[in-house]
PDB file of C-alpha atoms in Angstrom:
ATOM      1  CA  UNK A 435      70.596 264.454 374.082  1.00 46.00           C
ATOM      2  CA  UNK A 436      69.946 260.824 374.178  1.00 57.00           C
ATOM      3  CA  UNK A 437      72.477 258.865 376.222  1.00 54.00           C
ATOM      4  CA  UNK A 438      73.636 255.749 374.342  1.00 52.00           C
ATOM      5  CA  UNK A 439      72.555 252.599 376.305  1.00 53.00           C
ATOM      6  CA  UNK A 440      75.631 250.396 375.247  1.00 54.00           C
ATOM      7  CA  UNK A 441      78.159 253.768 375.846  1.00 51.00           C
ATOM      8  CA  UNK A 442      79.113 256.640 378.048  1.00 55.00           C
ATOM      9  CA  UNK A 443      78.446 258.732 374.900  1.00 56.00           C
ATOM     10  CA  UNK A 444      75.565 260.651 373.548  1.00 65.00           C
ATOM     11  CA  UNK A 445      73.725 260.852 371.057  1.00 68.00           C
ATOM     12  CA  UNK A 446      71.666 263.926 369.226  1.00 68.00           C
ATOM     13  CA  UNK A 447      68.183 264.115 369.306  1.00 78.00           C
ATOM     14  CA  UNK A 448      66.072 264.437 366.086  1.00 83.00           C
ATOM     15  CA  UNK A 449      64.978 267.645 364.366  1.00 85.00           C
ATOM     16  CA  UNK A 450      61.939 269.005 364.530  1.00 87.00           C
ATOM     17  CA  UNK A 451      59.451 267.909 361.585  1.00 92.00           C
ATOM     18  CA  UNK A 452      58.212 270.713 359.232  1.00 95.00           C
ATOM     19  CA  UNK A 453      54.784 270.517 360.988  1.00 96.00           C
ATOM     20  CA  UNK A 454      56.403 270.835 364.442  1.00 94.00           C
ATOM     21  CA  UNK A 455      57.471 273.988 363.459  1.00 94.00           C
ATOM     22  CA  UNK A 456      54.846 275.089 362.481  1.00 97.00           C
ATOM     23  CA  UNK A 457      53.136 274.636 365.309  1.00 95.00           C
ATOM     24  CA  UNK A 458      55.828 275.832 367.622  1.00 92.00           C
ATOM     25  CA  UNK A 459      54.947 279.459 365.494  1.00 95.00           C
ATOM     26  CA  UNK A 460      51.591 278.921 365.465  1.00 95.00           C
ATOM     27  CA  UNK A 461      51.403 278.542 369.459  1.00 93.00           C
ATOM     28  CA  UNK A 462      53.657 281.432 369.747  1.00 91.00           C
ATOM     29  CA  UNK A 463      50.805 283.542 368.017  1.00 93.00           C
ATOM     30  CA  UNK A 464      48.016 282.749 370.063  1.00 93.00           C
ATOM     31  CA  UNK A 465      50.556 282.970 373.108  1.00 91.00           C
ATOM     32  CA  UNK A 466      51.310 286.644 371.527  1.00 91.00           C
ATOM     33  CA  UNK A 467      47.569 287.235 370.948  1.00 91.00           C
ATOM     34  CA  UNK A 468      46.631 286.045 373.817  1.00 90.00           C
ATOM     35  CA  UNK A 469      49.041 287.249 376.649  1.00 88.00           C
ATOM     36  CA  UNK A 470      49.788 290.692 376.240  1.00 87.00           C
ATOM     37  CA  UNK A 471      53.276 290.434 378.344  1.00 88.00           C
ATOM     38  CA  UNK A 472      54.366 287.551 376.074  1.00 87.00           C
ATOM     39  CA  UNK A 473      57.460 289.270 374.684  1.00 88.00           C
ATOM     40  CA  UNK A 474      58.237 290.693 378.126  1.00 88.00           C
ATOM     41  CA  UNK A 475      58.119 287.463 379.094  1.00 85.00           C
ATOM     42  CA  UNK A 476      60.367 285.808 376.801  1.00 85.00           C
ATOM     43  CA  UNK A 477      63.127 288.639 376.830  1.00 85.00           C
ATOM     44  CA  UNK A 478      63.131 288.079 380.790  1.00 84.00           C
ATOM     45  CA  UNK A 479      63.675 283.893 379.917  1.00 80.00           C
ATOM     46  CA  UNK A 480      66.469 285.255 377.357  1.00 77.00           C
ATOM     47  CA  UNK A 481      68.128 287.329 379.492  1.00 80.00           C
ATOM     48  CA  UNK A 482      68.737 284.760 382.239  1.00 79.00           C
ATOM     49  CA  UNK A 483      70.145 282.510 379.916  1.00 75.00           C
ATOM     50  CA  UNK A 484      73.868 283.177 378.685  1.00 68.00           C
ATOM     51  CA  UNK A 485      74.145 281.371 376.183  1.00 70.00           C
ATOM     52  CA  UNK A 486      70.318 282.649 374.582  1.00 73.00           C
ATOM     53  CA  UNK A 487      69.553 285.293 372.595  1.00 77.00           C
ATOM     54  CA  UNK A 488      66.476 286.988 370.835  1.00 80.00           C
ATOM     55  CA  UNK A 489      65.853 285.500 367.565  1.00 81.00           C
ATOM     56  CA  UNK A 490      67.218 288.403 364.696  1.00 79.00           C
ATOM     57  CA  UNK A 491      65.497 287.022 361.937  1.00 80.00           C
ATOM     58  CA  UNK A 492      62.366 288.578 361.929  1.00 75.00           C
ATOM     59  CA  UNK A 493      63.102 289.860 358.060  1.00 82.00           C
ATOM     60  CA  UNK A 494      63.348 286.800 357.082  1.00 89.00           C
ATOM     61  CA  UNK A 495      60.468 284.697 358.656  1.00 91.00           C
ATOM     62  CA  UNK A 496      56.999 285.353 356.803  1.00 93.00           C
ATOM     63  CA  UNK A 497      54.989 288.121 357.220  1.00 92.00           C
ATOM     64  CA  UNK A 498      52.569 286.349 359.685  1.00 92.00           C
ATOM     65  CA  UNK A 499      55.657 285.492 362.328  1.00 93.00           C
ATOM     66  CA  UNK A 500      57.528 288.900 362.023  1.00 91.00           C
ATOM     67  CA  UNK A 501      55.683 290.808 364.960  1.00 89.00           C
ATOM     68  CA  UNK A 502      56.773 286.924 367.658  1.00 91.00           C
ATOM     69  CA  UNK A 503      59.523 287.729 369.785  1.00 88.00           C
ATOM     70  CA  UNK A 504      61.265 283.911 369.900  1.00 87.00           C
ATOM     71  CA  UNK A 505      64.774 282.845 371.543  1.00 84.00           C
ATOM     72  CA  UNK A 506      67.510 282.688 368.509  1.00 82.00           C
ATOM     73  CA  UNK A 507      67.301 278.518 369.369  1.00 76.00           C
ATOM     74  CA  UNK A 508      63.187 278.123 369.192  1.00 83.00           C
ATOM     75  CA  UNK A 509      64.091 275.561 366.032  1.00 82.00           C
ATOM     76  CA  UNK A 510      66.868 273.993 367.581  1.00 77.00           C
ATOM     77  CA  UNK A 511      66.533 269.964 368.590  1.00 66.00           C
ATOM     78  CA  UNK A 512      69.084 269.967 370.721  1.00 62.00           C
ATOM     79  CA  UNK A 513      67.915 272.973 372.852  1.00 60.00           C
ATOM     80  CA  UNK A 514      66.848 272.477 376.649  1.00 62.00           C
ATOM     81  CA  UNK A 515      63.567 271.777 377.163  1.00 62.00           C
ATOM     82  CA  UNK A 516      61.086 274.457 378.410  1.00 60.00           C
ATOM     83  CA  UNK A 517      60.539 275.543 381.766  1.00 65.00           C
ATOM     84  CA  UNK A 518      56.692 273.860 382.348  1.00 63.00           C
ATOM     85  CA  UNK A 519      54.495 277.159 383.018  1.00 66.00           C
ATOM     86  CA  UNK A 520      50.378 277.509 382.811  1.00 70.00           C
ATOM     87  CA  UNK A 521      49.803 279.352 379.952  1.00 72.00           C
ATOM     88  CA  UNK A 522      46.297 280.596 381.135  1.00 74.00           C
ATOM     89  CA  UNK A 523      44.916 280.526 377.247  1.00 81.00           C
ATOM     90  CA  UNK A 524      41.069 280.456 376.573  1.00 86.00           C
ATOM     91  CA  UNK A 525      41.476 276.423 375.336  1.00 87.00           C
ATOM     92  CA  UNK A 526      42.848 273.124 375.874  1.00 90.00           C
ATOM     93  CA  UNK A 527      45.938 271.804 375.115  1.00 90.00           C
ATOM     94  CA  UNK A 528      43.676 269.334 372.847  1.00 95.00           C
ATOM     95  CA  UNK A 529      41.545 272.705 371.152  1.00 95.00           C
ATOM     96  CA  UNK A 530      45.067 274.108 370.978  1.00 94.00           C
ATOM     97  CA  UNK A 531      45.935 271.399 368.517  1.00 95.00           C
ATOM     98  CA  UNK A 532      42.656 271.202 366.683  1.00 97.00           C
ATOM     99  CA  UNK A 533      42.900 274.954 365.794  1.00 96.00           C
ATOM    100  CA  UNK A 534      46.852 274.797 364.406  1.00 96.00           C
ATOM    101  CA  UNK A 535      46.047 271.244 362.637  1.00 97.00           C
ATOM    102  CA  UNK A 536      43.372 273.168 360.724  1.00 97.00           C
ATOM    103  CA  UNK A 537      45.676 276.269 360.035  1.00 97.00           C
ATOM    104  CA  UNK A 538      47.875 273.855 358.840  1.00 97.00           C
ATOM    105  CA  UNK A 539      45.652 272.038 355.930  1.00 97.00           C
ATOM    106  CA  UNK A 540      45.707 276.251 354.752  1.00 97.00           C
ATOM    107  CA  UNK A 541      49.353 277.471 355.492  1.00 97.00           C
ATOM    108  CA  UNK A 542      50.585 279.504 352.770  1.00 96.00           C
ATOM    109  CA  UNK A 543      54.027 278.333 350.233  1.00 97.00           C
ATOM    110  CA  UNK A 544      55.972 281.034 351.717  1.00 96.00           C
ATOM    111  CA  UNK A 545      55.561 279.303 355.165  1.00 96.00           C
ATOM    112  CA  UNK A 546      56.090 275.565 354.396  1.00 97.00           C
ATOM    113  CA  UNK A 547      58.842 276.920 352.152  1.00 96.00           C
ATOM    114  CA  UNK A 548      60.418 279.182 355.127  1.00 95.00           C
ATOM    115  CA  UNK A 549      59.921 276.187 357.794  1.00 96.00           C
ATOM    116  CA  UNK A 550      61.153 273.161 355.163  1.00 96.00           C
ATOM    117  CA  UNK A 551      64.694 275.511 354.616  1.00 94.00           C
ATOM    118  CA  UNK A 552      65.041 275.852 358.700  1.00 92.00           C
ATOM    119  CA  UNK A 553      64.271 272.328 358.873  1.00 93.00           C
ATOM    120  CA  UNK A 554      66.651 271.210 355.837  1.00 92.00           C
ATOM    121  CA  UNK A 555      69.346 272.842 357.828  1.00 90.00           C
ATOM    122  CA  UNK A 556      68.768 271.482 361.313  1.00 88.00           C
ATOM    123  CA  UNK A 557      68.681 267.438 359.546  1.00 88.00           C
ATOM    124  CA  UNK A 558      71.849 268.292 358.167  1.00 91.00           C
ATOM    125  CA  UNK A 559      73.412 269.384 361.352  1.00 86.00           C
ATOM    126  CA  UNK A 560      71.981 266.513 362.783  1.00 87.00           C
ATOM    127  CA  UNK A 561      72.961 263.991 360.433  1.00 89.00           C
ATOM    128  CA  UNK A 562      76.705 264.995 360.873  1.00 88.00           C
ATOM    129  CA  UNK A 563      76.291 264.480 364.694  1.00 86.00           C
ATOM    130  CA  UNK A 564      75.412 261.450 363.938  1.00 89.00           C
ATOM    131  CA  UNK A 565      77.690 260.107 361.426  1.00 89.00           C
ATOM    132  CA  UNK A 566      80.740 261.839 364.473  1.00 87.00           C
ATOM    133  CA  UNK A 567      78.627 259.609 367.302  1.00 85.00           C
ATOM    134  CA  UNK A 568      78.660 256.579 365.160  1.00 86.00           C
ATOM    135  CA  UNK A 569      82.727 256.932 363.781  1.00 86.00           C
ATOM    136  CA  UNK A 570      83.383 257.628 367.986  1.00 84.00           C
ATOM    137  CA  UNK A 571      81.118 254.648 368.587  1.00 83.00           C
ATOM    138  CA  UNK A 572      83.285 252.216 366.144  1.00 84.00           C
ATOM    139  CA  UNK A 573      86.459 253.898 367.675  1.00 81.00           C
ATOM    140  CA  UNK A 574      85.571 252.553 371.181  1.00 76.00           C
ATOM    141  CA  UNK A 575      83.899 249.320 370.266  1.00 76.00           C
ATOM    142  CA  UNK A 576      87.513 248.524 368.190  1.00 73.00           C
ATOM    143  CA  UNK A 577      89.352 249.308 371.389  1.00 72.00           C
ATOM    144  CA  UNK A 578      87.226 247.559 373.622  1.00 70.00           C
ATOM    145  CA  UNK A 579      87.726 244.890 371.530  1.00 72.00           C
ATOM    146  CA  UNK A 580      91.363 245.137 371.094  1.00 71.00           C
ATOM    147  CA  UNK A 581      91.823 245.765 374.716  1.00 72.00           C
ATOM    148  CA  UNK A 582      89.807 242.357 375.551  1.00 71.00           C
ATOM    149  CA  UNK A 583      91.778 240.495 373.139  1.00 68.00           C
ATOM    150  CA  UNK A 584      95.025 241.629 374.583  1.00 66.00           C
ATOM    151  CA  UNK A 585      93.442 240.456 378.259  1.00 64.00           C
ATOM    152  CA  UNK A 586      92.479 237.070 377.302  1.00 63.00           C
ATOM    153  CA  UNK A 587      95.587 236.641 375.577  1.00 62.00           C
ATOM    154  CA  UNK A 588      97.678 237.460 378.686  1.00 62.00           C
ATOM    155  CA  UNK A 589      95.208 235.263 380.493  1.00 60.00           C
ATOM    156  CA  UNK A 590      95.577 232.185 378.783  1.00 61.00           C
ATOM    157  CA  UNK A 591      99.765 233.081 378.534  1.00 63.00           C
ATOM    158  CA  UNK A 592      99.665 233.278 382.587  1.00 62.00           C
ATOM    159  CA  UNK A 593      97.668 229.726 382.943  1.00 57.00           C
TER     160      UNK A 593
END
């Protein structure tokens, strides 16, 4: 999360974009196709994280994405970032993004429709963290507020 430049508070971060999910699952296919220990891999990340788990909703994703072994939080915008690692795939990060761009002009109405319900649900979650922020944000501006009035006032009663 963002920290607030005006408050001790913070605030949530954004969801991911329908197209930045889609390429999160896209990556994780050539990652899978690519490097054969990549589910090894990622159940070794999950299991030194607690509060991670593997992802149980292979059933519902599309057919392309069952076979990707993801954390349960791979959509999540508030997640921790990503421990930085070489991938050691056969392209660029730049080919990398030519080749999902163009899957993307192609991708199927199951997928958008699978990734635009996952990323319905996140904007909603995030939306309500940030109506809380902003009600917590009046709260302490209105005490501040009060709290300076009450000072000034015993200021100018002391002079």
């Amino acid at each position: 999360s963002d920290q607030h430049p005006n408050t001790t508070m913070k605030t949530a971060k954004q969801p991911c974009s329908v197209y930045n999910l889609f390429f999160q699952l896209e990556r994780e296919c050539l990652l899978h196709e690519y490097i054969p220990t990549r589910s090894r891999d990622i159940l070794r990340e999950i299991s030194k994280d607690q509060n991670i788990y593997e992802s149980r909703d292979h059933d519902q994703r599309p057919l392309r994405y069952r076979h990707l072994t993801l954390p349960d939080n791979w959509f999540k915008s508030g997640r921790s970032k990503r421990k930085h690692r070489k991938t050691n795939l056969p392209f660029s990060f730049l080919q990398l993004n030519e080749i999902i761009s163009k899957r993307w002009k192609f991708v199927d109405e199951e997928t958008k429709a699978y990734l635009k319900k996952i990323a319905s649900s996140e904007w909603k979650i995030y939306r309500a963290k940030q109506k809380k922020f902003l009600e917590q944000t009046m709260t302490k501006t209105k005490e501040v507020k009060a709290n300076s009035t009450k000072n000034s006032k015993k200021h100018m009663d002391s002079g």
